Amino acid sequence: MLEKAFAERFVQGWIAAWNAHDLDRILSHYTDDFEMTSPLIVEMAGEPSGRLQGKSAVGTYWAHALTAHPGLRFEHLATFAGMGSVALQFRWEGGVATEVFFFTPERKVHRAFAHHAT
């Protein structure tokens, strides 16, 4: 199980990077072969599977998102520590979302699943 202190540090750093719109800082949390799944990938990237593979592909998608939403800010609601994973619930301009991050032993995210309230 990941310690609560690690989960809280990760979430604070992740939200701070996003709120600063600092793509390099955002991407520093992830492995090069990172896989992202989100319903927004379907909408914004036009990828019907909702899945992107690789830091480069995800970085391009996120760069577009940051440009399309210049006022984008995340508000932390809750953090959940799990077995090799952390779930983050946050509020943003699109509503409430939960993202689940799966970590390597080196504590880099190698897979993440975003869930958005409907």
XYZ file of N, CA and C in Angstrom:
354
model
N 0.842 -1.191 0.000
C 0.000 0.000 0.000
C 0.879 1.244 0.000
N 0.482 2.250 -0.760
C 1.205 3.512 -0.749
C 0.844 4.282 0.515
N 1.850 4.888 1.120
C 1.611 5.622 2.353
C 0.765 6.866 2.076
N -0.007 7.223 3.069
C -0.858 8.409 2.973
C -0.015 9.654 2.706
N 1.150 9.756 3.341
C 2.007 10.930 3.161
C 2.475 11.040 1.707
N 2.845 9.910 1.090
C 3.242 9.939 -0.317
C 2.073 10.382 -1.184
N 0.902 9.801 -0.936
C -0.291 10.138 -1.727
C -0.575 11.636 -1.643
N -0.486 12.195 -0.461
C -0.767 13.619 -0.281
C 0.274 14.487 -0.982
N 1.563 14.114 -0.895
C 2.622 14.869 -1.580
C 2.433 14.804 -3.096
N 2.137 13.607 -3.594
C 1.926 13.445 -5.031
C 0.782 14.349 -5.497
N -0.343 14.292 -4.803
C -1.520 15.066 -5.202
C -1.231 16.565 -5.136
N -0.562 17.024 -4.099
C -0.238 18.450 -3.985
C 0.640 18.897 -5.154
N 1.647 18.089 -5.480
C 2.535 18.419 -6.596
C 1.823 18.374 -7.933
N 0.953 17.385 -8.101
C 0.211 17.219 -9.352
C -0.720 18.410 -9.583
N -1.489 18.775 -8.556
C -2.414 19.904 -8.679
C -1.645 21.210 -8.889
N -0.554 21.404 -8.169
C 0.242 22.627 -8.327
C 0.781 22.738 -9.753
N 1.245 21.633 -10.327
C 1.765 21.650 -11.692
C 0.670 22.003 -12.690
N -0.500 21.395 -12.533
C -1.620 21.704 -13.430
C -2.068 23.155 -13.269
N -2.194 23.617 -12.035
C -2.667 24.983 -11.815
C -1.658 26.025 -12.296
N -0.388 25.641 -12.388
C 0.643 26.523 -12.935
C 0.704 26.416 -14.461
N -0.044 25.474 -15.032
C -0.031 25.214 -16.482
C 1.384 24.900 -16.949
N 2.137 24.176 -16.127
C 3.527 23.835 -16.409
C 3.585 22.397 -16.921
N 3.551 22.237 -18.251
C 3.483 20.908 -18.853
C 4.679 20.039 -18.477
N 5.870 20.614 -18.410
C 7.048 19.817 -18.024
C 6.890 19.267 -16.609
N 6.419 20.091 -15.691
C 6.183 19.622 -14.317
C 5.094 18.564 -14.269
N 4.036 18.759 -15.049
C 2.963 17.773 -15.097
C 3.529 16.442 -15.557
N 4.256 16.459 -16.678
C 4.773 15.223 -17.265
C 5.861 14.562 -16.423
N 6.471 15.303 -15.520
C 7.531 14.724 -14.675
C 7.009 13.631 -13.751
N 5.707 13.551 -13.568
C 5.109 12.534 -12.700
C 4.970 11.172 -13.383
N 5.233 11.104 -14.695
C 4.866 9.931 -15.486
C 6.066 9.235 -16.122
N 5.896 7.938 -16.383
C 6.897 7.163 -17.126
C 6.772 7.496 -18.611
N 7.811 7.175 -19.377
C 7.783 7.448 -20.820
C 6.703 6.653 -21.540
N 6.386 5.449 -21.039
C 5.381 4.604 -21.692
C 4.002 4.721 -21.035
N 3.799 5.797 -20.330
C 2.559 6.087 -19.626
C 1.329 5.890 -20.514
N 0.269 5.359 -19.927
C -1.004 5.159 -20.625
C -2.104 5.921 -19.896
N -2.855 6.723 -20.642
C -3.931 7.537 -20.083
C -5.249 7.135 -20.725
N -6.274 6.959 -19.891
C -7.618 6.660 -20.375
C -8.570 7.693 -19.787
N -9.368 8.309 -20.662
C -10.305 9.340 -20.221
C -11.387 9.520 -21.274
N -12.626 9.780 -20.835
C -13.659 10.100 -21.815
C -13.369 11.411 -22.549
N -12.581 12.291 -21.951
C -12.249 13.551 -22.619
C -11.306 13.346 -23.796
N -10.557 12.250 -23.805
C -9.689 11.938 -24.940
C -10.545 11.709 -26.184
N -11.698 11.097 -25.995
C -12.623 10.898 -27.115
C -13.054 12.258 -27.664
N -13.473 13.149 -26.765
C -13.966 14.472 -27.167
C -12.876 15.359 -27.745
N -11.774 15.502 -27.019
C -10.760 16.489 -27.377
C -9.731 15.987 -28.382
N -9.397 14.703 -28.326
C -8.369 14.170 -29.220
C -8.973 13.375 -30.371
N -10.266 13.113 -30.295
C -10.910 12.351 -31.355
C -10.490 10.889 -31.405
N -9.975 10.383 -30.288
C -9.550 8.981 -30.211
C -10.702 8.170 -29.638
N -11.362 7.338 -30.475
C -12.566 6.629 -30.032
C -12.351 5.670 -28.865
N -11.135 5.180 -28.677
C -10.870 4.258 -27.561
C -10.793 4.990 -26.227
N -10.598 6.322 -26.274
C -10.419 7.090 -25.045
C -9.081 6.841 -24.383
N -8.131 6.267 -25.124
C -6.843 5.860 -24.566
C -5.695 6.423 -25.402
N -4.684 6.966 -24.712
C -3.445 7.399 -25.354
C -2.280 6.689 -24.691
N -1.290 6.320 -25.487
C -0.112 5.588 -24.985
C 1.138 6.416 -25.233
N 1.946 6.587 -24.206
C 3.222 7.281 -24.323
C 3.148 8.724 -23.862
N 4.198 9.128 -23.173
C 4.261 10.486 -22.625
C 4.151 11.538 -23.729
N 4.717 11.265 -24.895
C 4.669 12.218 -25.995
C 3.231 12.445 -26.468
N 2.483 11.376 -26.684
C 1.096 11.491 -27.147
C 0.223 12.169 -26.098
N 0.397 11.784 -24.852
C -0.397 12.381 -23.777
C -0.004 13.852 -23.602
N 1.297 14.138 -23.722
C 1.755 15.525 -23.607
C 1.157 16.427 -24.669
N 1.052 15.933 -25.888
C 0.431 16.700 -26.968
C -1.038 16.971 -26.648
N -1.725 15.959 -26.174
C -3.139 16.089 -25.788
C -3.298 17.120 -24.662
N -2.443 17.019 -23.623
C -2.545 17.949 -22.507
C -2.157 19.370 -22.910
N -1.179 19.522 -23.808
C -0.812 20.861 -24.285
C -2.013 21.508 -24.960
N -2.731 20.734 -25.758
C -3.945 21.239 -26.404
C -4.987 21.634 -25.347
N -5.155 20.803 -24.327
C -6.136 21.087 -23.266
C -5.776 22.378 -22.525
N -4.496 22.575 -22.230
C -4.078 23.789 -21.522
C -4.306 25.033 -22.378
N -4.092 24.914 -23.686
C -4.330 26.035 -24.591
C -5.824 26.320 -24.723
N -6.610 25.265 -24.818
C -8.062 25.417 -24.991
C -8.746 25.935 -23.730
N -8.119 25.737 -22.577
C -8.710 26.143 -21.289
C -7.692 26.982 -20.497
N -7.459 28.229 -20.919
C -6.416 29.039 -20.275
C -6.665 29.323 -18.798
N -7.894 29.237 -18.347
C -8.205 29.477 -16.932
C -8.336 28.192 -16.131
N -7.907 27.082 -16.709
C -8.062 25.778 -16.052
C -7.407 25.761 -14.677
N -8.199 25.346 -13.676
C -7.703 25.192 -12.305
C -8.379 23.988 -11.698
N -7.636 23.274 -10.886
C -8.163 22.122 -10.169
C -8.238 22.453 -8.684
N -9.336 22.054 -8.060
C -9.530 22.225 -6.616
C -9.581 20.832 -5.988
N -8.671 20.557 -5.097
C -8.580 19.259 -4.427
C -9.815 19.016 -3.557
N -10.410 17.844 -3.706
C -11.539 17.464 -2.856
C -11.186 16.311 -1.923
N -10.511 15.284 -2.449
C -10.173 14.133 -1.602
C -9.051 13.329 -2.247
N -8.259 12.675 -1.385
C -7.192 11.782 -1.816
C -7.406 10.433 -1.167
N -7.215 9.366 -1.953
C -7.366 8.002 -1.460
C -6.111 7.215 -1.816
N -5.466 6.621 -0.810
C -4.273 5.793 -1.045
C -4.704 4.341 -1.174
N -4.104 3.643 -2.132
C -4.459 2.243 -2.361
C -3.229 1.376 -2.522
N -3.438 0.206 -3.049
C -2.373 -0.753 -3.282
C -1.660 -0.394 -4.587
N -0.592 0.360 -4.490
C 0.148 0.788 -5.672
C -0.567 1.849 -6.480
N -1.575 2.466 -5.885
C -2.338 3.468 -6.616
C -2.811 4.576 -5.680
N -3.150 5.691 -6.297
C -3.726 6.839 -5.600
C -4.919 7.298 -6.420
N -6.026 7.588 -5.752
C -7.180 8.184 -6.416
C -7.328 9.615 -5.910
N -7.565 10.508 -6.835
C -7.714 11.922 -6.532
C -9.081 12.385 -7.022
N -9.830 13.003 -6.146
C -11.097 13.612 -6.546
C -10.893 15.119 -6.529
N -11.300 15.772 -7.618
C -11.098 17.210 -7.728
C -12.247 17.852 -8.506
N -12.345 19.168 -8.324
C -13.332 19.963 -9.052
C -12.567 20.798 -10.070
N -13.170 20.949 -11.235
C -12.624 21.801 -12.281
C -13.786 22.416 -13.036
N -13.507 23.212 -14.052
C -14.583 23.909 -14.767
C -15.595 22.967 -15.397
N -15.216 21.716 -15.641
C -16.119 20.725 -16.220
C -16.921 19.951 -15.193
N -16.731 20.240 -13.905
C -17.457 19.547 -12.848
C -16.518 18.839 -11.889
N -16.940 17.681 -11.435
C -16.149 16.893 -10.492
C -15.577 15.691 -11.234
N -14.329 15.371 -10.922
C -13.668 14.239 -11.560
C -12.888 13.451 -10.523
N -12.642 12.202 -10.848
C -11.753 11.352 -10.055
C -10.746 10.744 -11.011
N -9.490 10.817 -10.636
C -8.447 10.203 -11.448
C -7.727 9.180 -10.576
N -7.501 8.002 -11.138
C -6.800 6.942 -10.433
C -5.443 6.750 -11.107
N -4.382 6.855 -10.316
C -3.004 6.764 -10.792
C -2.392 5.450 -10.295
N -1.765 4.702 -11.192
C -1.078 3.455 -10.837
C 0.418 3.692 -10.975
N 1.169 3.334 -9.931
C 2.584 3.677 -9.835
C 3.507 2.488 -10.062
N 4.686 2.794 -10.604
C 5.778 1.824 -10.670
C 6.437 1.772 -9.293
N 7.314 0.797 -9.061
C 8.059 0.781 -7.787
C 8.895 2.050 -7.584
N 9.253 2.732 -8.677
C 10.023 3.977 -8.592
C 9.125 5.189 -8.326
N 7.843 4.927 -8.170
C 6.850 5.951 -7.827
C 6.611 6.965 -8.943
N 6.631 6.459 -10.148
C 6.201 7.226 -11.313
C 4.895 6.615 -11.794
N 4.005 7.426 -12.319
C 2.720 6.942 -12.809
C 2.928 6.269 -14.164
N 2.450 5.023 -14.281
C 2.565 4.336 -15.564
C 1.204 4.138 -16.226
N 0.145 4.381 -15.477
C -1.209 4.226 -16.033
C -2.142 5.107 -15.200
N -3.102 5.724 -15.856
C -4.082 6.546 -15.139
C -5.431 6.459 -15.854
N -6.479 6.481 -15.053
C -7.839 6.449 -15.555
C -8.593 7.639 -14.976
N -9.150 8.475 -15.843
C -9.940 9.616 -15.401
C -11.422 9.275 -15.501
N -12.168 9.726 -14.518
C -13.613 9.524 -14.471
C -14.262 10.876 -14.219
N -15.261 11.203 -15.010
C -15.925 12.506 -14.894
C -17.392 12.315 -14.549
N -17.869 13.128 -13.606
C -19.282 13.055 -13.204
C -20.155 13.403 -14.399
N -21.241 12.706 -14.501
C -22.149 12.964 -15.619
C -23.357 13.736 -15.137
